[in-house]
Every structure is written in structure tokens, then in C-alpha cells.
C-alpha atoms as one frame of an Amber mdcrd trajectory, in Angstrom:
protein
 -33.144   0.605   5.086 -30.552   1.466   2.885 -28.806  -1.263   0.903 -25.250
  -2.070   1.067 -23.109  -3.118  -1.873 -24.018  -6.585  -2.680 -21.579  -9.237
  -2.126 -19.712 -10.717  -5.244 -20.872 -13.812  -6.667 -19.027 -17.148  -4.967
 -18.770 -18.566  -8.520 -15.465 -18.072 -10.208 -12.343 -18.107  -8.172 -10.674
 -14.742  -8.980  -7.257 -15.373 -10.813  -4.072 -14.964  -8.610  -3.135 -11.672
 -10.187  -6.113 -10.260  -8.864  -6.514 -11.639  -5.288  -4.841  -8.759  -3.494
  -6.884  -6.302  -4.996  -7.588  -5.007  -8.442  -5.134  -3.282 -10.529  -5.321
   0.517 -10.793  -3.363   2.584 -13.405  -1.333   4.961 -12.044  -2.879   8.247
 -11.994  -6.015   6.979 -11.535  -8.547   9.543 -11.205 -10.305   9.380  -7.714
 -13.995   8.785  -8.332 -13.692   5.918 -10.789 -13.857   2.894  -8.685 -10.759
   1.069  -8.497 -11.556  -2.584 -10.458  -9.627  -5.347 -11.969  -8.087  -4.482
 -15.799  -7.127  -8.088 -16.156  -9.056 -10.780 -17.763 -11.681 -12.209 -16.282
 -12.065 -15.473 -14.817 -14.094 -18.136 -17.356 -17.036 -18.125 -14.700 -17.476
 -14.557 -13.527 -17.459 -10.995 -14.752 -14.403 -10.060 -12.751 -14.026  -8.298
  -9.861 -16.228  -5.461  -9.704 -16.394  -2.232  -7.453 -18.830  -2.368  -4.510
 -21.981  -0.941  -5.824 -25.429  -0.245  -4.609 -27.466  -3.388  -5.166 -29.638
  -3.347  -8.533 -32.843  -5.078  -9.239 -32.628  -8.244 -11.671 -34.484 -10.868
 -13.156 -36.287 -13.041 -10.148 -34.632 -16.403 -10.154 -36.722 -19.669 -10.944
 -38.491 -21.233  -8.015 -36.452 -23.875  -6.297 -36.920 -27.350  -7.601 -37.727
 -26.335 -11.168 -36.038 -26.473 -14.181 -35.873 -23.405 -16.947 -37.481 -24.723
 -20.029 -35.219 -23.814 -23.403 -37.493 -22.570 -26.300 -37.836 -25.315 -28.845
 -36.051 -23.068 -31.763 -33.091 -22.325 -29.494 -29.405 -23.816 -30.001 -28.416
 -26.733 -27.964 -26.181 -25.675 -25.211 -22.487 -25.623 -25.680 -20.289 -27.565
 -23.705 -18.027 -25.224 -21.607 -14.532 -25.158 -22.706 -12.005 -26.708 -20.567
 -10.735 -24.711 -17.936  -7.518 -22.583 -18.693  -4.511 -22.677 -15.897  -4.543
 -19.139 -14.114  -1.946 -16.758 -15.653   1.197 -16.905 -13.907   1.872 -13.560
 -12.453   5.407 -12.262 -12.876   7.297 -12.282  -9.828   8.038  -9.031  -7.969
  10.225 -10.060  -5.018  13.486 -10.197  -7.028  12.859  -6.819  -8.825  14.607
  -3.285  -8.179  11.192  -1.385  -8.255  12.267   2.616  -8.821   8.759   4.451
  -8.008   8.070   8.515  -8.510   4.407   7.842  -9.605   3.110   8.066 -12.344
   6.349   6.616 -13.330   7.921   3.654 -12.828  11.119   1.833 -13.573  11.370
  -2.069 -13.025  14.156  -4.234 -13.451  16.080  -7.297 -12.083  19.605  -7.313
 -10.525  21.364  -7.872 -13.656  20.304  -4.277 -14.976  19.621  -5.202 -18.499
  16.151  -4.749 -19.904  15.502  -7.875 -21.521  11.547  -7.330 -22.303  10.739
 -10.435 -20.016   8.214 -10.354 -17.002   8.041  -6.728 -15.744  11.143  -4.966
 -17.074  10.662  -1.530 -18.443   9.867   2.013 -17.865   5.945   2.634 -17.224
   4.204   6.171 -17.059   0.711   6.056 -16.307   0.333   2.376 -15.979   1.574
   1.908 -19.976   4.992   0.216 -20.581   6.688   2.478 -22.669  10.163   0.687
 -22.857  10.552  -2.862 -22.451  14.089  -3.686 -23.457  17.307  -1.783 -23.297
  20.363  -4.037 -23.406  23.928  -2.689 -23.653  26.649  -4.188 -25.553  30.412
  -2.781 -25.266  32.710  -4.166 -27.767  30.533  -6.789 -29.003  29.689  -7.992
 -25.306  27.432  -7.623 -22.542  29.308  -6.258 -19.609  29.416  -8.839 -16.354
  27.162  -7.493 -13.805  29.132  -7.163 -10.127  26.383  -4.944  -8.492  22.914
  -3.722  -8.327  21.369  -1.420  -5.740  18.700   0.933  -4.833  19.895   4.378
  -4.538  16.494   5.873  -3.708  12.691   5.075  -3.909  13.139   6.283  -7.425
  16.575   5.004  -8.491  18.880   2.395  -9.038  22.146   2.023  -9.872  23.955
  -0.872 -11.709  27.468  -1.714 -11.915  29.430  -4.164 -14.771  32.793  -4.640
 -15.939  34.292  -5.983 -18.731  37.882  -6.488 -20.302  38.368  -4.770 -23.236
  42.280  -4.970 -23.740  43.694  -8.456 -24.539  46.476  -7.986 -22.298  44.352
  -6.837 -19.255  44.710 -10.394 -17.845  41.953 -11.544 -15.308  41.488  -7.899
 -14.161  38.812  -5.962 -15.812  39.756  -2.623 -17.460  36.524  -1.278 -18.303
  33.614  -0.085 -15.905  30.099   0.393 -17.065  27.668   2.319 -14.496  24.047
   2.678 -15.428  21.837   4.771 -13.353  17.984   4.305 -14.056  15.154   6.677
 -12.665  11.750   6.520 -12.679  11.061   9.341 -14.382  12.261   7.744 -17.592
  15.797   8.511 -17.629  19.080   6.279 -18.088  22.529   7.364 -17.987  25.227
   4.700 -19.257  28.763   6.040 -18.200  31.943   3.856 -19.114  34.867   4.415
 -17.361  38.422   3.585 -18.948  40.513   1.866 -15.970  43.367   0.699 -18.928
  46.623   2.396 -19.003  45.902   3.584 -22.600  43.282   5.353 -24.557  40.769
   2.908 -25.642  37.963   3.178 -28.366  34.847   1.348 -27.638  31.882   0.682
 -30.096  28.528   0.771 -27.838  25.218  -0.674 -29.050  22.087  -0.132 -26.972
  19.206  -2.534 -28.395  15.683  -0.965 -27.453  12.267  -2.620 -27.991   9.093
  -2.160 -26.331   5.307  -3.531 -26.560   3.301  -0.366 -25.363   1.344  -2.684
 -23.167  -0.354  -1.912 -20.112   0.671  -3.119 -17.130  -2.566  -5.132 -16.364
  -2.181  -7.170 -19.538   1.898  -7.618 -18.705   0.404  -9.255 -15.413  -1.861
 -11.355 -17.033   0.178 -12.748 -19.762  -1.564 -11.029 -22.561   1.010  -8.394
 -23.722   1.634  -8.311 -27.293   4.707  -9.005 -29.101   7.266  -5.951 -29.939
   6.015  -3.051 -32.151   8.265  -2.081 -35.106  10.586   0.967 -34.490  11.044
   4.028 -36.810  13.857   6.673 -36.175  12.941   9.844 -34.673  14.695  12.571
 -33.892  18.036  11.351 -32.254  16.411   7.895 -31.139  13.336   5.639 -31.925
   9.906   5.788 -31.879   7.139   3.331 -31.544   3.300   3.497 -31.925   0.603
   1.627 -31.523  -3.393   2.356 -32.174  -3.679   4.392 -28.845  -0.116   5.581
 -27.857   3.359   6.067 -28.975   6.613   6.711 -27.115   9.902   7.852 -28.081
  13.688   7.052 -26.844  15.959   9.768 -27.174  19.719   9.873 -26.797  22.632
  12.586 -26.122  24.866  12.577 -27.819  22.957  11.712 -30.615  24.135   8.327
 -31.915  26.399   7.699 -35.041  23.873   5.059 -36.437  20.418   4.429 -35.844
  18.899   0.942 -37.396  15.154   1.012 -36.497  14.979  -2.810 -37.979  17.061
  -3.670 -35.502  15.854  -1.261 -32.804  19.586  -0.428 -32.539  21.535   2.944
 -31.443  25.208   2.801 -31.899  28.069   4.920 -30.918  32.128   4.920 -31.090
  33.476   6.315 -27.867  36.918   7.332 -27.003  38.240   7.238 -23.715  41.389
   8.604 -22.283  43.175   6.614 -19.229  40.918   7.090 -16.494  38.222   8.921
 -18.549  34.604   8.289 -18.807  32.160   8.822 -21.432  28.471   9.129 -20.654
  25.330   8.160 -23.062  21.884   9.554 -21.609  18.740   8.075 -23.067  15.121
   9.765 -22.010  12.093   7.759 -22.495   8.731   9.484 -22.714   5.326   9.223
 -24.106   5.263  11.248 -27.537   4.067  14.508 -27.070   4.817  14.631 -23.454
   7.136  16.607 -21.393   9.323  15.695 -18.493   7.461  13.774 -15.775   6.668
  16.094 -12.589   6.013  13.455  -9.604   3.619  14.812  -6.989   6.346  13.316
  -4.389   8.935  15.952  -6.088   7.088  19.179  -5.558   8.757  21.996  -3.712
   5.590  22.065  -1.448   5.284  18.395  -0.284   2.393  17.235   2.104   4.932
  15.122   3.970   6.841  16.219   6.525  10.703  15.064   6.329  10.995  13.380
   9.508  13.776  11.795  10.789  14.827   9.440  13.467  18.137   8.675  15.535
  18.768   6.777  18.751  20.441   3.575  20.426  18.914   1.253  17.847  20.827
   1.693  14.589  17.653   0.334  12.390  15.325   2.952  13.170  17.120   6.244
  11.201  16.909   4.059   7.618  13.796   2.241   8.230  12.049   6.027   9.051
  13.817   7.377   5.685  12.888   5.025   3.626   9.428   4.975   4.604   8.995
   8.610   4.206  11.026   8.337   0.780   8.520   5.560  -0.345   5.597   7.460
   0.974   6.963  10.275  -1.485   7.345   8.115  -4.108   3.790   6.906  -3.891
   2.199  10.043  -4.081  -0.609  10.825  -6.378  -2.217  13.946  -7.505  -5.999
  14.369  -8.268  -6.251  15.115 -11.786  -9.102  17.130 -11.497  -8.133  18.946
  -8.593  -4.219  18.997  -8.403  -3.706  20.552  -5.231  -5.007  17.473  -3.564
  -2.612  14.734  -3.169  -3.386  10.977  -1.936  -1.377   7.956  -1.877  -1.367
   5.112  -4.382  -1.935   1.536  -2.933   1.599   0.069  -3.790   4.036  -0.880
  -6.845   3.871  -2.370  -9.320   0.548  -3.627  -9.128  -1.577  -0.761  -7.506
  -0.489   2.670  -8.529  -3.905   4.137  -8.134  -6.493   5.091  -5.709  -7.597
   2.134  -3.428  -9.950   4.294  -1.042  -9.463   2.136   2.205  -5.671   1.975
   1.829  -5.270   5.659   1.113  -7.382   6.507   4.105  -5.266   4.281   6.239
  -2.152   5.136   5.202  -3.176   8.838   5.515  -4.159   8.169   9.030  -1.188
   6.401   9.942   0.903   9.244   8.437  -0.565  11.993  10.361   2.588  12.605
  12.086   3.951  13.834   9.087   1.307  16.459   8.865  -2.430  16.738   7.800
  -2.163  17.804   4.461  -2.322  14.451   2.944  -5.203  13.396   4.983  -6.921
  16.805   3.597  -6.115  15.745   0.288  -7.259  12.466   0.319 -10.517  13.175
   2.035 -11.303  15.710  -0.584 -10.434  13.274  -3.528 -12.578  10.685  -1.427
 -15.597  12.805  -1.057 -16.126  13.662  -4.566 -16.765  10.101  -5.038 -19.351
   9.592  -2.404 -22.810   8.006  -3.616 -25.192  10.977  -4.134 -28.897  11.110
  -2.469 -31.453   9.902  -3.081 -30.304   6.210  -3.865 -29.444   3.001  -1.833
 -26.068   3.254  -0.396 -25.989   7.063  -0.381 -22.963   8.771   1.480 -21.015
   5.359   1.120 -17.792   5.828  -0.681 -17.343   2.853  -3.214 -14.365   0.347
  -2.929 -13.701  -2.581  -4.702 -14.255  -6.399  -3.365 -10.997  -8.059  -1.459
 -10.417 -11.612  -0.775 -10.839 -12.328   2.897  -8.958 -15.831   2.981 -10.362
 -19.375   3.214 -13.217 -18.869   5.877 -15.279 -15.813   4.523 -16.343 -14.529
   1.414 -15.270 -11.459  -0.129 -15.461  -8.075   1.863 -16.487  -4.514   0.437
 -13.547  -2.295   1.055 -16.185   0.546   0.193 -17.535  -0.608   3.895 -13.881
   0.066   5.423 -13.605   3.271   3.756 -16.832   4.664   4.218 -16.239   4.235
   8.221 -12.585   5.373   8.010 -13.716   8.742   6.426 -14.768  10.655   9.664
 -12.330   8.465  11.689  -9.512  10.335   9.306 -10.998  13.585   9.749 -11.831
  13.362  13.510  -7.972  12.898  14.187  -6.668  15.308  11.630  -8.149  17.610
  13.452  -6.610  16.565  16.730  -3.348  16.769  14.878  -4.033  20.022  13.755
  -6.179  20.273  10.254  -7.217  23.760  10.073 -10.788  24.962  11.243 -11.967
  25.659   8.036 -10.641  22.847   6.262 -12.459  20.596   8.794 -15.729  22.219
   8.541 -15.493  21.719   4.767 -15.194  18.258   4.972 -17.857  17.914   7.783
 -20.697  17.159   5.425 -19.081  14.164   3.665 -17.929  12.846   7.140 -21.931
  13.108   8.222 -23.133  11.607   4.864 -20.628   8.453   5.896 -22.091   8.669
   9.331 -25.573   8.916   8.261 -24.991   5.747   5.981 -23.777   3.613   8.825
 -26.967   4.626  11.163 -29.319   3.992   7.883 -27.513   0.716   7.223 -27.508
  -0.541  10.639 -31.107   0.271  11.187 -32.582  -0.843  14.606 -30.020  -3.713
  14.349 -26.789  -3.811  16.572 -24.234  -5.168  13.876 -23.153  -3.810  10.437
 -23.026  -6.611   8.011 -20.381  -7.013   5.269 -21.474  -7.145   2.399 -24.923
  -6.287   3.137 -27.536  -7.922   2.912 -27.084 -11.354   3.542 -22.869 -11.265
   4.853 -21.330 -12.134   7.881 -20.935  -9.876  10.465 -17.162  -9.178  10.818
 -15.344  -8.644  13.803 -13.128  -5.990  12.230 -16.179  -4.223  10.538 -17.592
  -3.808  13.779 -14.534  -2.643  15.203 -14.242  -0.108  12.563 -18.095   1.127
  13.113 -17.641   1.177  16.707 -14.511   3.476  16.265 -15.947   5.557  13.611
 -19.219   6.100  15.756 -17.686   7.113  18.635 -15.265   9.580  16.752 -17.784
  10.559  14.604 -20.013  11.667  17.544 -16.927  13.480  19.321 -16.719  15.679
  15.786 -20.306  16.086  15.348 -20.626  17.425  19.117 -17.575  19.722  18.446
 -19.504  21.384  15.588 -22.791  21.555  17.410 -23.983  19.339  14.549 -27.179
  16.727  15.387 -26.579  12.886  15.459 -23.993  12.414  17.983 -26.432  11.056
  20.910 -27.700   8.555  18.315 -24.425   7.352  17.283 -23.225   6.933  20.835
 -26.593   5.144  21.692 -25.737   3.021  18.978 -21.992   2.474  19.925 -23.253
   1.423  23.388 -25.977  -1.107  21.829 -23.037  -2.550  19.581 -20.404  -2.770
  22.463 -23.211  -4.677  24.580 -23.971  -7.083  21.782 -20.373  -7.594  20.947
 -19.678  -8.563  24.174 -22.123 -11.173  24.490 -21.984 -12.787  21.125 -18.280
 -12.531  19.666 -16.274 -14.456  22.428 -15.498 -18.047  21.683 -14.987 -20.056
  24.989 -12.243 -22.704  25.051  -9.706 -24.156  27.343  -7.330 -21.641  26.744
  -9.513 -18.505  28.086 -11.326 -17.929  24.755 -10.685 -15.896  21.613 -12.759
 -13.206  19.787 -14.637 -14.565  16.875 -13.845 -13.663  13.319 -17.506 -13.192
  12.469 -20.972 -14.319  13.093 -22.144 -16.389   9.735 -25.476 -15.558   8.411
 -27.224 -18.596  10.398 -26.187 -17.239  13.608 -23.066 -19.566  13.971 -19.485
 -18.148  15.374 -16.749 -18.419  13.179 -13.845 -19.043  15.629 -10.759 -19.069
  13.579  -8.470 -16.737  14.767  -7.043 -14.040  12.420  -5.009 -10.842  12.530
  -8.234  -8.838  12.087  -8.736  -8.899  15.564  -5.810  -6.293  15.981  -8.802
  -3.742  14.835 -10.551  -4.494  18.269  -6.904  -2.618  19.703  -7.367   0.267
  17.399  -9.908   2.511  18.862  -8.646   5.795  17.874  -7.889   9.146  19.976
 -10.674  11.726  21.768 -10.131  14.893  23.407  -6.902  15.083  25.869  -5.012
  12.388  24.167  -7.728   9.640  25.545  -8.018   6.496  23.563 -11.440   5.744
  22.904 -12.966   2.843  24.891 -12.634  -0.555  22.962 -15.646  -3.206  22.362
 -13.468  -5.667  24.584 -13.228  -5.181  28.355 -10.074  -5.281  29.855  -9.509
  -8.780  30.743 -10.429 -10.182  27.367  -8.181  -7.158  26.064  -5.424  -8.709
  27.948  -6.259 -12.285  26.713  -6.209 -11.111  23.485  -2.704  -9.719  23.496
  -1.431 -12.880  24.699  -2.871 -14.570  21.969  -1.218 -12.452  19.456   1.993
 -13.278  21.276   1.757 -16.889  21.004   3.892 -18.646  18.365   0.518 -19.528
  16.239   0.190 -15.772  15.672   3.709 -14.568  16.159   5.697 -15.773  13.407
   9.198 -14.158  14.836   9.040 -11.546  12.167   5.525 -10.088  12.585   2.143
 -11.122  12.914   0.386 -14.252  10.892  -2.804 -13.006   8.916  -4.336 -16.450
   9.913  -2.924 -18.559  12.856  -0.960 -21.198  12.343  -3.102 -23.900  13.847
  -6.087 -22.987  11.835  -7.574 -24.791   8.778  -6.686 -23.622   5.493  -3.681
 -21.796   6.944  -1.120 -20.870   4.223   2.360 -19.054   5.040   2.049 -17.303
   1.389  -1.574 -16.593   1.742  -2.675 -12.970   1.482  -5.061 -13.409   4.242
  -4.717 -16.821   5.185  -1.033 -16.986   6.894   1.357 -14.053   5.591   2.617
 -11.451   7.558   0.878  -8.024   6.561   3.090  -5.530   7.998  -0.226  -3.132
   8.468  -1.587  -5.361  10.969   1.519  -6.147  12.642   1.830  -2.162  13.209
  -1.523  -1.798  14.169  -1.053  -4.626  16.626   1.855  -2.943  18.202   0.430
   0.217  18.421  -2.845  -1.060  19.923  -0.940  -3.033  22.622   1.212  -0.278
  23.742  -1.631   1.939  24.048  -3.522  -0.866  26.083  -0.502  -1.185  28.306
   0.896  -5.025  27.246   4.465  -3.654  26.384   6.003  -7.499  26.452   3.726
  -8.557  23.670   4.043  -5.129  21.745   7.873  -5.382  21.965   8.082  -9.055
  20.558   6.254  -8.183  17.532   8.081  -4.911  17.065  11.618  -6.694  17.723
  10.442  -9.100  14.828   9.189  -6.795  12.404  12.584  -4.635  12.708  14.446
  -7.826  12.205  12.648  -8.498   8.907  12.913  -4.868   7.728  16.842  -5.443
   7.703  16.587  -8.528   5.550  14.598  -6.172   3.253  17.113  -3.576   3.036
  14.742  -1.156   5.539  12.074  -0.947   2.851   9.158  -3.112   4.089   6.940
  -5.040   1.638   3.165  -5.061   1.955   3.654  -8.876   3.158   5.891 -11.550
   3.461   5.365 -15.251   4.098   4.547 -16.253   7.436   7.183 -18.974   7.957
   8.301 -19.554  11.803  11.558 -17.492  12.325  14.626 -19.944  13.358  18.215
 -19.337  14.643  19.920 -17.943  10.992  16.665 -17.600   9.061  15.341 -14.768
   6.884  11.962 -13.772   6.299  10.688 -15.269   2.760   9.471 -12.717   0.559
   6.130 -12.938  -1.073   6.677 -13.007  -4.952   3.261 -10.826  -5.604   3.840
  -8.390  -2.956   3.827  -4.517  -3.363   7.298  -3.076  -2.528   7.009  -0.034
  -1.803   3.333  -0.079  -0.467   1.791   3.046   1.099   0.187   1.189   4.271
   3.435  -0.599   4.916   5.764   2.675   4.569   2.820   4.384   6.755   3.253
   2.039   9.395   6.738   2.677  10.201   5.511   6.333  10.923   2.782   4.650
  13.118   5.264   2.364  15.013   7.718   4.870  15.899   5.109   7.619  17.126
   3.066   4.969  19.353   6.584   4.066  21.153   6.968   7.969  21.570   3.382
   8.053  22.649   2.419  11.253  21.098  -1.131  12.042  21.314  -1.930  15.683
  20.403  -5.430  17.643  20.611  -4.561  20.811  18.727  -8.080  22.107  19.296
  -7.338  22.181  23.193  -3.743  23.374  22.302  -2.088  20.167  24.353   0.219
  17.521  23.349   0.476  14.594  25.848   3.604  12.347  25.452   2.824   8.737
  27.087   6.070   6.886  25.983   6.534   3.007  26.519   8.304   2.500  29.778
   9.926  -0.680  28.695  11.752   1.437  26.010  12.183  -1.657  23.605  14.599
   0.359  21.393  16.569   2.619  23.819  16.594   5.952  23.561  15.257   7.406
  20.623  14.683  11.042  18.966  12.252  11.881  16.450  12.496  15.193  14.595
  10.694  16.637  11.511   7.095  15.922  12.412   4.299  17.904  12.285   2.028
  19.039  15.273  -0.399  21.995  14.729   1.438  22.674  11.399   4.606  23.335
  13.005   7.814  21.469  13.336   7.723  18.980  16.633  10.347  16.725  17.892
  10.486  14.543  20.779  13.219  12.697  22.659  12.438   9.322  24.323  15.319
   8.381  27.207  16.645   5.036  28.010  14.569   5.416  31.197  11.206   6.193
  29.377  11.195   9.798  29.882   9.605  11.887  26.925  10.872  15.396  26.101
   9.474  17.846  23.670  12.407  19.508  22.175  10.492  21.277  19.422   6.931
  22.624  19.272   4.179  24.954  18.012   3.976  28.106  20.356   1.169  27.796
  22.623   1.018  24.017  22.657   0.938  22.941  26.293   2.824  19.822  26.889
   2.148  16.844  29.410   2.549  13.475  30.267
């Protein structure tokens, strides 16, 4: 039997900044396993990517003590444990994203060099400090807001005239872009001309984002005058800021640029700053390309929240796009900003799957990029897609995201084919999907379950759901191309389903619940968590038919009721761990926080299973939360119980934007519309939610079979396709 990646050591808790998943620098090349780049905890080598098990020295027999050579130095007393580094908060930051570029600041507008402030490219902070003073004073901040996923606007005022009274007579507007551009515009509201001295104080440490997060960034570097601005250099990098118009004075020792600006009444003057790595040209984000892989979907309808929510989601997905460095035609999604601006295989595949209604090009680029990372034959783990370890909450050891990615790969390919992935591309990717499925069958062997991590890891509920879905959709894919192995996959899937129904249900007075996992000693772990929603996510087969689930109809109905209880539904979305479970923490990433991705999967799964009431409750809560977050949903937020007049509590370490959260919006709306394509059969089935929880909805700018697709859902729950590819047969 092939060995699966080894589980991480239980010794040494990961520091808080790495618990969500390790950092990845922007533009990280696919094929390099994502690993943490910050300092490891004292008792561990730090989070490692899941990799095949290797042989090491055998442990000493139990009950014996290892002998120390006579000439060996005495053992050192371990140093006192140091406090974990404090992660800079991200929930109050305005984060402009156009990867590999970032611009991060707080609501004051000034970049102070503290916390995360700065312009970044490729995970390095090019400029940390950019403070503006007009007539010797800082403008009073009056407004800060995002104007797009990649830009923010800051407005401040000041009184420059002694006779102005209480009214400000100068407005200072700053527009900041993720591409490294900032425009500072002064407007004279006084009735007379003004001559205003303007100073911009600049500085940087050229630190890596991981070092900033871990609190190990160095102090500011000395500047030198360069061209029409300033330059900073470290051993491995250099950056410069250029100004237009050129400053009248530049002081390298103080990091100052100065101008004397003349403003007539109602007149304006603008200074533009450009921040770049030395020798680099303008930033060319993948999301700004003329041929974006994502369709410009739009939503309108009775509920005014759906339009801005979908608009922000598509914009965030565009902002998170990255190109494979070795194959620039292939794009994929970074996991999220600011912490995870690189490839995270499981999240990239999950987001691409939910974004299939926006076209199949993102899916194909993601699949091709990850196919190049598969572990080769011969060897343990052959066919697996490496991925980092991930915290699983207080009841289970960390899981291997490589397992999830390997199981998601054939699922995404099979469903992308249903949405219209061209046959040639499907056939080119088929061998990689076959290797994933071969890994699955080889790892399971003669057993019923897939352990994660293997060997010795628990049998997780969600891992069985992923494996079962991969087997069913993978067999369907193999069968469509007359490839061997489909029969064996279906036989194992049937074995898994029978074993799961017998072993994975915890009986109690309330009717029972699915177990979270089977421990290595055979014990059921009964805690109720949001990972159970993966049992509802079965995937689509031919004709728009959902694949059969691991649970029978009665237990699916009971799970639906459990998800709708206050213990799981916080009123804003689904808690990752039930409020009544031991170890519940409303801010815990996987121990009580609301994770948008899981809530969206729950809504879509409940809709597909016909449980509209529970789905509508979770949907309404998530839409209410989105309003409080400016229609830009974060990766997660606190699972505090909703009350009258309250607002959801942000999580200070959540990514925003996050790929899975943004793609979840696409999944939610298309699930309500019930769009189920089968392009190989030239059909699209529409099965909207009859209860119409949002009233009438119009979705346009989608893609099915590579052509525009638009659908309208009436208040009566009837669906009408208003635009579709020629030759597609529509059904209900």
C-alpha cells in the first residue's frame, strides 16, 4: 500500500500567525509546496508541507533510557518559552489587492510604517511609510473607503487661512492603488490664492510580509536621492519612489520630498508617487488582463443586496488572480490577502469549482498548474498533490490539505466538463486526474476508509465525503472516455457508503448526528462541526443529477435540522464548531468562527436536498453579515450569537478578500437559480428554489459552454433562460 503524507508532530503548537495555513508569498510558483515562512515554534521545525513518509532512525524501545556518551557535554536547560508573536490586526485595514501587488493602510490614510502599513509586491514591503504634511500639519481625516478591490480613497481637511474660522479651506484627497501608485490632490476652497508647502515623509524596511507578521521586521533603511525621488537598498532587494512633478527639494537623510504648490481659488494641484522594485516595470496584474478567465457576472432583483455582493465577489476574484510563472497562460487564485497571497492547492481548487459559472478557464489553469506538482512515480504518494498541513480545531490533529486537493482535482475536472470545458483540454488533463484516482485506490487498499493523515491518522467525516465524491465523479469521467478503473471506483464507493452508514452515526436522544471522525482506536468522535456540510456536497453527474450522498434521506433530513439549530447557526452563518461542544471558541478558525465557504456549501447542499427552510435561514444570515462588511465577505468572522441591533464581530486575522469567500457568493446565487449544466449532452437543467427566499433574481454575464448565459427566477420560483449558447436544450 502506498503511504500517505505523514502527520505532523504533536509537539509544539504552531504560533497564532500560522494557524490558518502557512504564509505564501504573492506569485509563489505552483509546484513549490506552500510552507510557513515565519519563525518556527521553539519545539517544532515549523509547519511543513505534507510529503511522503521517509525512513528515519528507529525509536528506542519502550521503557529504556538513551545513554549519553561519557565525553558528551551536559544537556542544556531549555530556554524559557517566549510569548507567541502578536499578529498585526487586519480587520480594520483597507487592503487594496491586484496581485502580486498590495497596498495596506488603516482608515487614517497615512502610512506610518506600523503594523501592516505599506505597498507590497511579491510579498515584500517596498514602502512602509508615506506621511503627508501640508503647511506643517497633517490633514484631519474625514473619510476612508474602498473604491474597488484594488483601490482606496482617503479625504482629509485643514484650515490654511487664519481667517477661515471653523471651516476647513483645503481638502487633501489621496487615492491609493495596489499597483504602487498614490495620487495626492490638494483643492483650494478659500476665496483667495494659496501657496502651500507640502512634505511627504517616506521610509521602508524592505521586509517580507511573513517577517512583519512574526514581528521580526528590521528597522528602516537609509535612503538615497534617486531620479525624482528616493531609493532604499538591502542585501537582496532595492526599491524606489519617483514623484511627478519632481520635488523642489529631496532630503535623503530625513526621507523627505518637498514641494511649494500654488493653488488659485477653487484650483487643484496633484503629486503622483510611484513605488516599484528597482529595475521593475509597471505592475501587470493577471486580473487586469484584457482576456480575463472570469466572466463579468451581474445580479439584479428584488433584494438590493445581491447586486453589490456579486459585484464585489467577482472583483475580489479578479484581484486574487495569479499567473503560473513558468506558464503565464495558466492562472489560478491565491488563497487570500494579506496573509496567503500564493498558491494553496485545496483552496485554489475549491474556489475554482465554485466559480465555474463564470467560465471554465480558471478551472483549467488551476488544474494544469497543480498537475505539474503531482508526486511522480515510482514512490510513496505517487499521484498526490502536495499541500500544507492545516489546523483542525481542538478535537483532531492537523489534516493534510494535499489529501483534499488530490480528491478535489478529478471532481473539478469532471464538473468543469459539465460546464463546457473543451474536450481537448479535458483529455489533456485526464491523465493527471487518473493519477489522483489511482492514488486514492492505492492508499485505501482493501479498507473501507481513507485515513488523513495516513498512516495512523483519524478517519475524518469530511475526508470520506471528499473521497466518495471523487470516486463517483471520477468514475463518471473515466467512463465517458472509456478509461479503465471506473468499475473498481464505483465498487469501493458502495463499500464506503455501506460502512459509513453503519459506523458514522452517533445515536442520542435528539435523533443522532454524524460523527466527526473515527479515532485510531475505533472510538467515535461525536462533536458536531461544520465539516458535516461536506456530506451534502455530492457533485453533479450527467443530466444535472446530484450524485447520491453518503447519508440516507432520513439522516440527511436530520442533519439539515441540526444545521438550523442555534447551536450551529449563529444567526450570521454556520459555526465551524457547535456552541455546545467542548473547546468552542467563537473566534476559533475551526472551533466556532463562521467560515463563509462552509456556510455557502451548507446552503447549496440543503437546497439540492430540498431543505429550503434551513437553507433560507443560513442564507439570510450570511447576507445580513455581508452588509456589515460592506458587501465584501471575509474568509471568516466570529461565531457570536446574533442579537437585535448587533453586528457580526470581525476576526482580526481573517483574509479579506479571500478566494473561497468570494467564490462562495457565485455558488450561493447559482444554487438558488438551480443551474445544472451538462454541456456534453447539450442540456442545461434549471431547478430554482421554489420558496424564492430573495424574491425575483436576474443573473447575467455567466458562462455555459463558453457562451454568455443569463437566467431570471420569478417570485413564483419559475426559471427562464434569457440568454444561452446555440444548441443548448433547456429543461426544468
